[in-house]
Coordinates of C-alpha atoms and ligand atoms in Angstrom, one line a residue:
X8 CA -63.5 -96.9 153.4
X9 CA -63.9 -101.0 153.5
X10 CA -60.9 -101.9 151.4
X11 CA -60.3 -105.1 149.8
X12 CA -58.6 -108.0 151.8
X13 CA -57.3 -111.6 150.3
X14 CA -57.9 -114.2 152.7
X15 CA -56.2 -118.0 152.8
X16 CA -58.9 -120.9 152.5
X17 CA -58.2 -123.0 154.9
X18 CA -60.6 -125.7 155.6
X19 CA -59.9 -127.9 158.6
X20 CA -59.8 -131.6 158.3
X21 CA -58.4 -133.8 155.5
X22 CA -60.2 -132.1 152.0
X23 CA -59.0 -134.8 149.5
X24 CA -61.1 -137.4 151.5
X25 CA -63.9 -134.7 151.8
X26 CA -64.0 -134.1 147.9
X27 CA -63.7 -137.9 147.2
X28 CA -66.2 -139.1 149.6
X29 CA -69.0 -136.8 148.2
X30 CA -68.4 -137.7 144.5
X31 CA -68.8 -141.4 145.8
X32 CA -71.8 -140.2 147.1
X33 CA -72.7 -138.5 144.0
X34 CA -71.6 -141.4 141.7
X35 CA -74.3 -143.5 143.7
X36 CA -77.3 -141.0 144.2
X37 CA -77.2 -138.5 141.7
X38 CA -80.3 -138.9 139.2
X39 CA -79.5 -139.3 135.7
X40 CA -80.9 -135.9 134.7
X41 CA -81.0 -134.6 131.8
X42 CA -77.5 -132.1 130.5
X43 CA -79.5 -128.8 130.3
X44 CA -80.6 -129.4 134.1
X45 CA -77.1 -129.7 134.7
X46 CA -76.0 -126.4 134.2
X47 CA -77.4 -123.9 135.8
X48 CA -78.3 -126.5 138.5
X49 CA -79.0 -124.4 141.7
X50 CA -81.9 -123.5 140.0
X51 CA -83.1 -127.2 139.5
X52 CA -85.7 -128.8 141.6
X53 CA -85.3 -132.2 143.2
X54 CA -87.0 -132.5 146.4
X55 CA -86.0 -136.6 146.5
X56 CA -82.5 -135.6 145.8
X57 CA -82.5 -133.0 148.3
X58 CA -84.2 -135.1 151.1
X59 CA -81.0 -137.7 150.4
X60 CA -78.6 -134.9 150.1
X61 CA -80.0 -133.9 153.8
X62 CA -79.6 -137.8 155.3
X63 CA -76.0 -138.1 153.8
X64 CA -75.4 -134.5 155.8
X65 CA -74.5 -132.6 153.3
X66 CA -77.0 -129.9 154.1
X67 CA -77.1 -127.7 157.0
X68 CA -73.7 -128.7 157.2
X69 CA -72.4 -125.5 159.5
X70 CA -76.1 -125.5 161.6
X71 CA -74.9 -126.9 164.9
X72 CA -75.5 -130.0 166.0
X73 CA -78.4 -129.6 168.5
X74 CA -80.6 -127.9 166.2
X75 CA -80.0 -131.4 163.9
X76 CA -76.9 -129.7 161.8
X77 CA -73.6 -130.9 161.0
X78 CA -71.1 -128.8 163.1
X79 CA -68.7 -128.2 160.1
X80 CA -66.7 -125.2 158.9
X81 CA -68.1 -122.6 156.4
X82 CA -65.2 -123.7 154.1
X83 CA -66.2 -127.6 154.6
X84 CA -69.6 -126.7 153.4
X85 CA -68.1 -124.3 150.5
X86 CA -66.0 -127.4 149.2
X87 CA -69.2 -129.4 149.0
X88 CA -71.0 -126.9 147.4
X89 CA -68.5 -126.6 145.2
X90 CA -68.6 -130.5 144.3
X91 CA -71.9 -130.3 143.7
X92 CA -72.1 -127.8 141.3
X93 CA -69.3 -128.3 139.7
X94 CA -71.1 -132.1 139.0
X95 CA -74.4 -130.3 137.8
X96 CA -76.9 -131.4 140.7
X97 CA -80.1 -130.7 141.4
X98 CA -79.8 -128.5 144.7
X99 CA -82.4 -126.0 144.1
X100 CA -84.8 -127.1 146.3
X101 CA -82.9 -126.9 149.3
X102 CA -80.5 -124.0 148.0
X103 CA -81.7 -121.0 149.6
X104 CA -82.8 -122.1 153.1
X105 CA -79.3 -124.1 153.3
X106 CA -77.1 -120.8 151.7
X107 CA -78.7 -118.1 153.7
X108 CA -82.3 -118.7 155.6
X109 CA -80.8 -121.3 158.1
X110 CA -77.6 -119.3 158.8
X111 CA -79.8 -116.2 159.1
X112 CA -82.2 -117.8 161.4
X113 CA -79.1 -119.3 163.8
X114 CA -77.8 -115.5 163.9
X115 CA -80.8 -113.4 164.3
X116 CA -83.7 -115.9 165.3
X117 CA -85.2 -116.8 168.6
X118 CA -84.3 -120.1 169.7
X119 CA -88.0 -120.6 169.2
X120 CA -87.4 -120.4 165.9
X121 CA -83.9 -122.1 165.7
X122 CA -86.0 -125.2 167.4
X123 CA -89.1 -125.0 164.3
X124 CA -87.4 -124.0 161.2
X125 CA -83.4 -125.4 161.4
X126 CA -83.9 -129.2 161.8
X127 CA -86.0 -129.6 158.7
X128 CA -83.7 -127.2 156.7
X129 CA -80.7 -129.7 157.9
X130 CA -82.7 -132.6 156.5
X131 CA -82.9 -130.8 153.1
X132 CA -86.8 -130.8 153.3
X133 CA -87.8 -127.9 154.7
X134 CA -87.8 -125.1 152.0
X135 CA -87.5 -121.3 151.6
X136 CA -87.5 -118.3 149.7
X137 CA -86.7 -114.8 150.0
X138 CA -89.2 -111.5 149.8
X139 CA -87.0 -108.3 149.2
X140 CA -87.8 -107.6 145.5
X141 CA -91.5 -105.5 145.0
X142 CA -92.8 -104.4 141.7
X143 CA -90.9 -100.6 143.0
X144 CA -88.3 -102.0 145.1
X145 CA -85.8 -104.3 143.7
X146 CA -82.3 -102.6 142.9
X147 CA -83.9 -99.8 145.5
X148 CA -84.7 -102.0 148.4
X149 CA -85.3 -99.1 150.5
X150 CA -88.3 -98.7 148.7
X151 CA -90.0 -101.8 150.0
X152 CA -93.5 -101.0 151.0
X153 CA -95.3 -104.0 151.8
X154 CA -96.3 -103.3 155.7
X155 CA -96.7 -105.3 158.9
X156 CA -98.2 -103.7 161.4
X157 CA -98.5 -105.0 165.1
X158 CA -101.5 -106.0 166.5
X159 CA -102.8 -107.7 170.1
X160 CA -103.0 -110.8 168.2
X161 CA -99.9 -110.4 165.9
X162 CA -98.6 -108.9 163.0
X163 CA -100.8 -107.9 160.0
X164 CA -99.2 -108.0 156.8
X165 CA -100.6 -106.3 153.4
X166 CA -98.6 -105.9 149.9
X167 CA -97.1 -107.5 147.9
X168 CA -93.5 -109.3 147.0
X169 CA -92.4 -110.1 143.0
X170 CA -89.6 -112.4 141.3
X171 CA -89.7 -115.1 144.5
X172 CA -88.0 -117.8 143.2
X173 CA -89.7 -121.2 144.6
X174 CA -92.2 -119.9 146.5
X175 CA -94.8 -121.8 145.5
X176 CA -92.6 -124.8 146.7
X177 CA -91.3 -123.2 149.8
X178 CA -92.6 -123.6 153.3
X179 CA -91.4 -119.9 154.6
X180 CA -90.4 -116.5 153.3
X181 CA -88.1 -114.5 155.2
X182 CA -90.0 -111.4 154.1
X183 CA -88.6 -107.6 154.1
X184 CA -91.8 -105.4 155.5
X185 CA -92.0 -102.0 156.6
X186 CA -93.1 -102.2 160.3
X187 CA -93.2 -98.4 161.6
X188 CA -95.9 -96.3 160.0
X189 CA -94.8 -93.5 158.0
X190 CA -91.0 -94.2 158.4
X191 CA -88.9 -94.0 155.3
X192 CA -86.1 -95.6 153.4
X193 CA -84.0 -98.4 154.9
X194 CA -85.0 -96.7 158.6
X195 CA -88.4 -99.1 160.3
X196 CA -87.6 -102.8 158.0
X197 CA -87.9 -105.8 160.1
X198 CA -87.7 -109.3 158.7
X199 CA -90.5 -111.6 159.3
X200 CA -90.6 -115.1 158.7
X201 CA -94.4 -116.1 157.4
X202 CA -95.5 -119.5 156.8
X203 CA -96.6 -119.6 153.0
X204 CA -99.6 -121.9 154.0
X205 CA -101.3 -118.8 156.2
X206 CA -104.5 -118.0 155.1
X207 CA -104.6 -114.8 153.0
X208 CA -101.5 -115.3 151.1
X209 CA -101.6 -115.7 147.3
X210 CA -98.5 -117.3 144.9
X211 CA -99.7 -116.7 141.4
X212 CA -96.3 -117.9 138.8
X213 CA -94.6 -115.9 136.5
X214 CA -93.2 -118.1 133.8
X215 CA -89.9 -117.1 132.5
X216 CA -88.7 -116.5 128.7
X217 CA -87.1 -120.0 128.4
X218 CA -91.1 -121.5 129.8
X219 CA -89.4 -122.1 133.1
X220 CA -91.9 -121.6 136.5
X221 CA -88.8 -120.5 139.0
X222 CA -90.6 -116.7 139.4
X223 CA -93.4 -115.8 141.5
X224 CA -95.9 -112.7 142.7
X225 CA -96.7 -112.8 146.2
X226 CA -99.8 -111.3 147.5
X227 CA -100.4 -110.5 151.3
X228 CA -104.1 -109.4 152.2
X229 CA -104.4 -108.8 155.4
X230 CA -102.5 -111.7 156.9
X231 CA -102.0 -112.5 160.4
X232 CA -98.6 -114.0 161.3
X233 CA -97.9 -114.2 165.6
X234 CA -95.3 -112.0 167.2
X235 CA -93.1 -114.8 167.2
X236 CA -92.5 -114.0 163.7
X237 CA -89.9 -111.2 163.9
X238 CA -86.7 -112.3 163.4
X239 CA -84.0 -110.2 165.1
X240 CA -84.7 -106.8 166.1
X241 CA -88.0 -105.0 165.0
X242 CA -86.7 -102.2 163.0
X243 CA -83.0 -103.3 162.1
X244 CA -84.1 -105.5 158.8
X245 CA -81.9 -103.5 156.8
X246 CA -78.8 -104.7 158.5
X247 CA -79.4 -108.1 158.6
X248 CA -80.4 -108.1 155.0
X249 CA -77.6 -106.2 153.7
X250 CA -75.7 -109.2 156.1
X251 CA -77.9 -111.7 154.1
X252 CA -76.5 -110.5 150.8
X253 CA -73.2 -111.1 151.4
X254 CA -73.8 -115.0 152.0
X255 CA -75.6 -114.7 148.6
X256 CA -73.1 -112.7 146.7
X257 CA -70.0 -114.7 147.0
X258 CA -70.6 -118.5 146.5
X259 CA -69.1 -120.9 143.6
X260 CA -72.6 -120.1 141.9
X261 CA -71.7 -116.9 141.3
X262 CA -69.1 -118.6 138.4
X263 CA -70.0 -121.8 137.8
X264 CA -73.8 -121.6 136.3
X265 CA -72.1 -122.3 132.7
X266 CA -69.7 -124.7 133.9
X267 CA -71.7 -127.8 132.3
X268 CA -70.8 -125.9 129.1
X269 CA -67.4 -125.4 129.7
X270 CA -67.5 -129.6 130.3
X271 CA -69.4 -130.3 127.4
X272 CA -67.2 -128.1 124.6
X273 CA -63.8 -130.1 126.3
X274 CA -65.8 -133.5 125.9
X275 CA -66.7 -132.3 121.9
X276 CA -63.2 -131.0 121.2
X277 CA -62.3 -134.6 120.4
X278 CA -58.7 -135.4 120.1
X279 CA -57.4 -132.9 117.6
X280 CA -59.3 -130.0 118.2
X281 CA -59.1 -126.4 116.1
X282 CA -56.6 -123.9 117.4
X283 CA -59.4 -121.7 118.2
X284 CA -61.6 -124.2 120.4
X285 CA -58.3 -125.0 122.7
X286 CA -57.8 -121.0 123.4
X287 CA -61.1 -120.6 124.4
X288 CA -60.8 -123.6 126.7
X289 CA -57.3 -122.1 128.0
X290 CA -58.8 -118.8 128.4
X291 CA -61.8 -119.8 130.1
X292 CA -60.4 -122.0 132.1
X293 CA -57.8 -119.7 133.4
X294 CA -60.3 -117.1 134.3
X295 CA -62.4 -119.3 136.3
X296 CA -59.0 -120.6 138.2
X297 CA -59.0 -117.0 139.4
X298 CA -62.4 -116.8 140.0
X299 CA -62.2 -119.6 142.1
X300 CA -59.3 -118.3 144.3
X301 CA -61.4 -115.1 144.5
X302 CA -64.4 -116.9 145.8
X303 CA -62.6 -119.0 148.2
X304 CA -60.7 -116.3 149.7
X305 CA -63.9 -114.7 150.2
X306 CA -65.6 -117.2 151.9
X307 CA -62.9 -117.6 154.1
X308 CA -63.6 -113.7 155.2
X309 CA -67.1 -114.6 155.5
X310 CA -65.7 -117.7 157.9
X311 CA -63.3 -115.2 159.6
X312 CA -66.7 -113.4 160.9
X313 CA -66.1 -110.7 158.5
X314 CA -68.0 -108.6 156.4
X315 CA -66.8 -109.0 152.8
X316 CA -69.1 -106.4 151.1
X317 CA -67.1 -105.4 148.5
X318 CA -64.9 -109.0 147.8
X319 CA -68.7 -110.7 147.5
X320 CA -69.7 -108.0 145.1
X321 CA -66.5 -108.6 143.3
X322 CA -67.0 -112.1 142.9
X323 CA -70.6 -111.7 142.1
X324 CA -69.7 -108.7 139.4
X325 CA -67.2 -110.7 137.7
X326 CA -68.6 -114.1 137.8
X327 CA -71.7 -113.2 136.8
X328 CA -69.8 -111.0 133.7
X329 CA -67.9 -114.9 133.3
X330 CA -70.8 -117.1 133.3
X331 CA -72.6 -115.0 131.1
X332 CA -70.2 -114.1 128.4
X333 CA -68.9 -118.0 127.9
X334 CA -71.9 -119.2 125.9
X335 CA -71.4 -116.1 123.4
X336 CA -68.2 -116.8 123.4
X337 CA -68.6 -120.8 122.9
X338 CA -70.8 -119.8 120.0
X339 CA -68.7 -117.3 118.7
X340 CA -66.4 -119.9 117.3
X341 CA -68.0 -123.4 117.1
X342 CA -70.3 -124.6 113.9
X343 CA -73.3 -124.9 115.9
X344 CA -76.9 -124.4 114.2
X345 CA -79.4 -123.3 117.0
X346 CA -81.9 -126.7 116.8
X347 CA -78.6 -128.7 116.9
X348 CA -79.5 -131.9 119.2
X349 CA -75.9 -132.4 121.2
X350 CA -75.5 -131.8 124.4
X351 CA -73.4 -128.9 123.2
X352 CA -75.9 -127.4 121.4
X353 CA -78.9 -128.0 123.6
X354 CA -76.3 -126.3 126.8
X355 CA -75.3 -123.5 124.7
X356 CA -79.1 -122.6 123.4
X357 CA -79.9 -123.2 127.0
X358 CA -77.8 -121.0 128.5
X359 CA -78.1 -118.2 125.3
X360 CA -81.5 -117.8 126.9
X361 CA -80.7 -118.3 130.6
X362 CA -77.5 -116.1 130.7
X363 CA -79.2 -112.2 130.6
X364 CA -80.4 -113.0 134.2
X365 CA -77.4 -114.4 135.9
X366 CA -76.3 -110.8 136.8
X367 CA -79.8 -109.7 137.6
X368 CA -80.1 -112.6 140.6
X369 CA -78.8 -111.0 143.9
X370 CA -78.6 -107.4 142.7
X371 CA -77.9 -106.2 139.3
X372 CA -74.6 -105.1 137.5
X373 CA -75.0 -101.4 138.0
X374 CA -75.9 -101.6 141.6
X375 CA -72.6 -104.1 142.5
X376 CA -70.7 -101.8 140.4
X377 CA -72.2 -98.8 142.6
X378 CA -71.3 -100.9 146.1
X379 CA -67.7 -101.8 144.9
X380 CA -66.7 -98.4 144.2
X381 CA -68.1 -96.8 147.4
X382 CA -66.0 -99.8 149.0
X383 CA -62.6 -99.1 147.7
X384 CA -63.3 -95.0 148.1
X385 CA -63.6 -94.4 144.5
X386 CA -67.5 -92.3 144.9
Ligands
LIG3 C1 -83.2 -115.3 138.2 C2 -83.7 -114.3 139.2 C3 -84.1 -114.7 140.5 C4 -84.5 -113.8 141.4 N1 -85.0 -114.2 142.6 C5 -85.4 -113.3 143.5 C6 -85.9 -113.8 144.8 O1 -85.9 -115.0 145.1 N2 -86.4 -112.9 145.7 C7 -86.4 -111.5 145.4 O2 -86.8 -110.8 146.3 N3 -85.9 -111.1 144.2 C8 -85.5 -111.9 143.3 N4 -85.1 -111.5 142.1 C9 -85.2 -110.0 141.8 C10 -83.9 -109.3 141.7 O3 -83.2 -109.3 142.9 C11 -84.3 -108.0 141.1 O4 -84.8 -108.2 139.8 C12 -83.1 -107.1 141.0 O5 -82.6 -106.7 142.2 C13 -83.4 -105.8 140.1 O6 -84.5 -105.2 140.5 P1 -85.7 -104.7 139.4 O7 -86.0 -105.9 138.6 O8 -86.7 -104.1 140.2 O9 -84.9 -103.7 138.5 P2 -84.7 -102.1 138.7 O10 -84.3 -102.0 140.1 O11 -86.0 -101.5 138.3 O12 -83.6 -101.9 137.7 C14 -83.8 -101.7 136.3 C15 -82.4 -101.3 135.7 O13 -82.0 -100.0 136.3 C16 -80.7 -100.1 136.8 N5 -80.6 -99.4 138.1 C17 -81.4 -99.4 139.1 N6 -81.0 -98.6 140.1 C18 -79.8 -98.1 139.7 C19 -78.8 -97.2 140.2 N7 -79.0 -96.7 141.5 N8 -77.7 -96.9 139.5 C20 -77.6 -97.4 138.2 N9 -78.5 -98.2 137.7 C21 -79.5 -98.6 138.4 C22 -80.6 -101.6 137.2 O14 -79.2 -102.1 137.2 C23 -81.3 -102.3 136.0 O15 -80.5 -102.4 134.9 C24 -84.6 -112.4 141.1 C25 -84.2 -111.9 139.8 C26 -83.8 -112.9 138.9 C27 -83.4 -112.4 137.5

């Protein structure tokens, strides 16, 4: 049984100065963008904005130095993170090579691969995305079929990936692929890193319900990556992926993607606002005070060089359950018709749309549920 540990945060170093530095930063480079891309904002795209997030060193932060990363702590990083969010910036660009693909890369990779891929990931313009899901593998990884298959030349990869987010901006995919024929389940995975621009690789969109282009299908027809593309060991993908998650799973974005709400109904309350609108502001932000201690005592596990399986899932259960009830519950009590133009309104019909997927992202509810109670010994 894993059990369930609480951790102290701890960051090294002076964190006042850390948190009041970056929102100088931000007060002088954040682009004006518009409220909706606010929330949810690890999902907006801003390659300018991440190129100067990179030269400020705010990306990359915990890569080390010599492969052009800052050297910091995991928790220095999660308290910039946690700035940034919590001030609505456009980090989706770089978010997914900085959160898991670099550290992945500095744990598993060659330094071949530490030399090519880390330095532009700590400048914030080298970007990446992640090819687990498959039209009949997504909660069921293990049912990943797209193959790679060693050759004299290198590997040859057929199948296909669904759901990428930013593929069609990203320079690699750390890819999921079955590499031993006729093996089954999570037994013969390796990870490969492809370059998106090798020939034989096709990203058609899939626009979302709120007419986003985030999604993406991801054809691979008989392409021809070098041997040099493995990362880790051939046949221990699942491992490292299931190790992958929990840098995924646990992060402030797993409770703040409504927080630009949560900002915008304490701006609207005005000065005497109705007894109902200041509980809900108590209440919510009560929970996400706990949600934050949860987080941070996670990553501090994480930091620890722990494996906080079931605390990440926990955070990402409950978080996601946060983040996606507090625009019901914002519209279950304020006068708001569903074309009204304030920022209130235009967050809250926003995230009314954008909410069902929050706890689809990194696994869905019944499968966290499923990994908590096989954690704590309860099936
Ligand atoms: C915003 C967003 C971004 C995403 N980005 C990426 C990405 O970049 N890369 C990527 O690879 N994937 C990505 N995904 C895909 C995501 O990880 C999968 O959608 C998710 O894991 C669910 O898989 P599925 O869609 O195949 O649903 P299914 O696995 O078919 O599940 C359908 C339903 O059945 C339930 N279910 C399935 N198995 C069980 C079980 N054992 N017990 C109980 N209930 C079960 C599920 O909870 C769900 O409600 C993204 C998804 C979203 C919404």
């Amino acid at each position: 049984m894993q059990g369930f540990a609480l951790y102290p945060f701890d960051p090294p170093g002076d964190v006042a100065a850390l948190r009041a530095e970056l929102r100088a930063w931000l007060a002088a480079n954040q682009p004006r963008g518009d409220v909706v891309a606010r929330a949810n904002c690890w999902a907006s795209f801003d390659t300018d904005f991440s190129r100067k997030l990179g030269a400020a060193g705010y990306v990359g932060m915990t890569l080390p130095p010599r492969f052009g990363g800052g050297g910091r702590h995991p928790l220095e990083r999660y308290v910039v993170i946690e700035e940034l969010l919590a001030a609505g910036a456009p980090v989706g660009a770089h978010w997914i090579a900085d959160r898991q693909t670099g550290p992945l890369i500095l744990r598993y990779g060659s330094e071949e691969q530490c030399q090519r891929y880390l330095p532009g990931i700590a400048r914030g313009e080298l970007y990446a995305c992640i090819g687990l899901s498959e039209p009949g593998a997504g909660s069921d990884l293990a049912a990943v079929r797209t193959t790679a298959r060693e050759t004299a030349e290198g590997w040859r990869i057929n199948g296909q990936k669904i759901w990428t987010t930013g593929a069609h901006f990203s320079h690699i995919m750390l890819a999921l692929v079955r590499t031993e024929a006729g093996s089954e389940r999570n037994a013969g995975l390796s990870q490969l890193l492809i370059d998106l621009d090798t020939p034989g690789i096709t990203i058609r969109p899939i626009i979302d319900m709120a007419d986003h282009h985030d999604f993406n299908e991801v054809f691979f027809d008989d392409v021809l990556v070098p041997h040099g593309a493995l990362v880790g060991e051939r046949g221990q993908g699942w491992r490292q992926v299931t190790a992958e998650l929990g840098l995924e799973r646990s992060g402030p974005e797993r409770y703040l993607s409504s927080h630009a709400l949560l900002a915008a109904l304490i701006d609207a309350a005005g000065v005497d606002p109705d007894p109902a609108v200041i509980a809900l502001i108590g209440e919510l932000v009560a929970e996400m005070w706990t949600l934050r201690q949860l987080s941070m005592s996670t990553a501090a596990k994480l930091a620890a060089g722990e494996d906080p399986m079931v605390e990440a899932s926990v955070v990402k259960e409950l978080g996601n359950a946060f983040e996606q009830d507090m625009p019901r519950r914002v519209q279950a009590i304020v006068e708001c018709p569903w074309d009204d133009p304030s920022d209130l309104g235009r967050l809250l019909r926003a995230l009314l749309i954008a909410s069902p997927s929050f706890s689809l992202r990194g696994g869905t509810r019944e499968v966290i549920r499923g990994i908590i109670a096989r954690g704590l010994g309860l099936r």
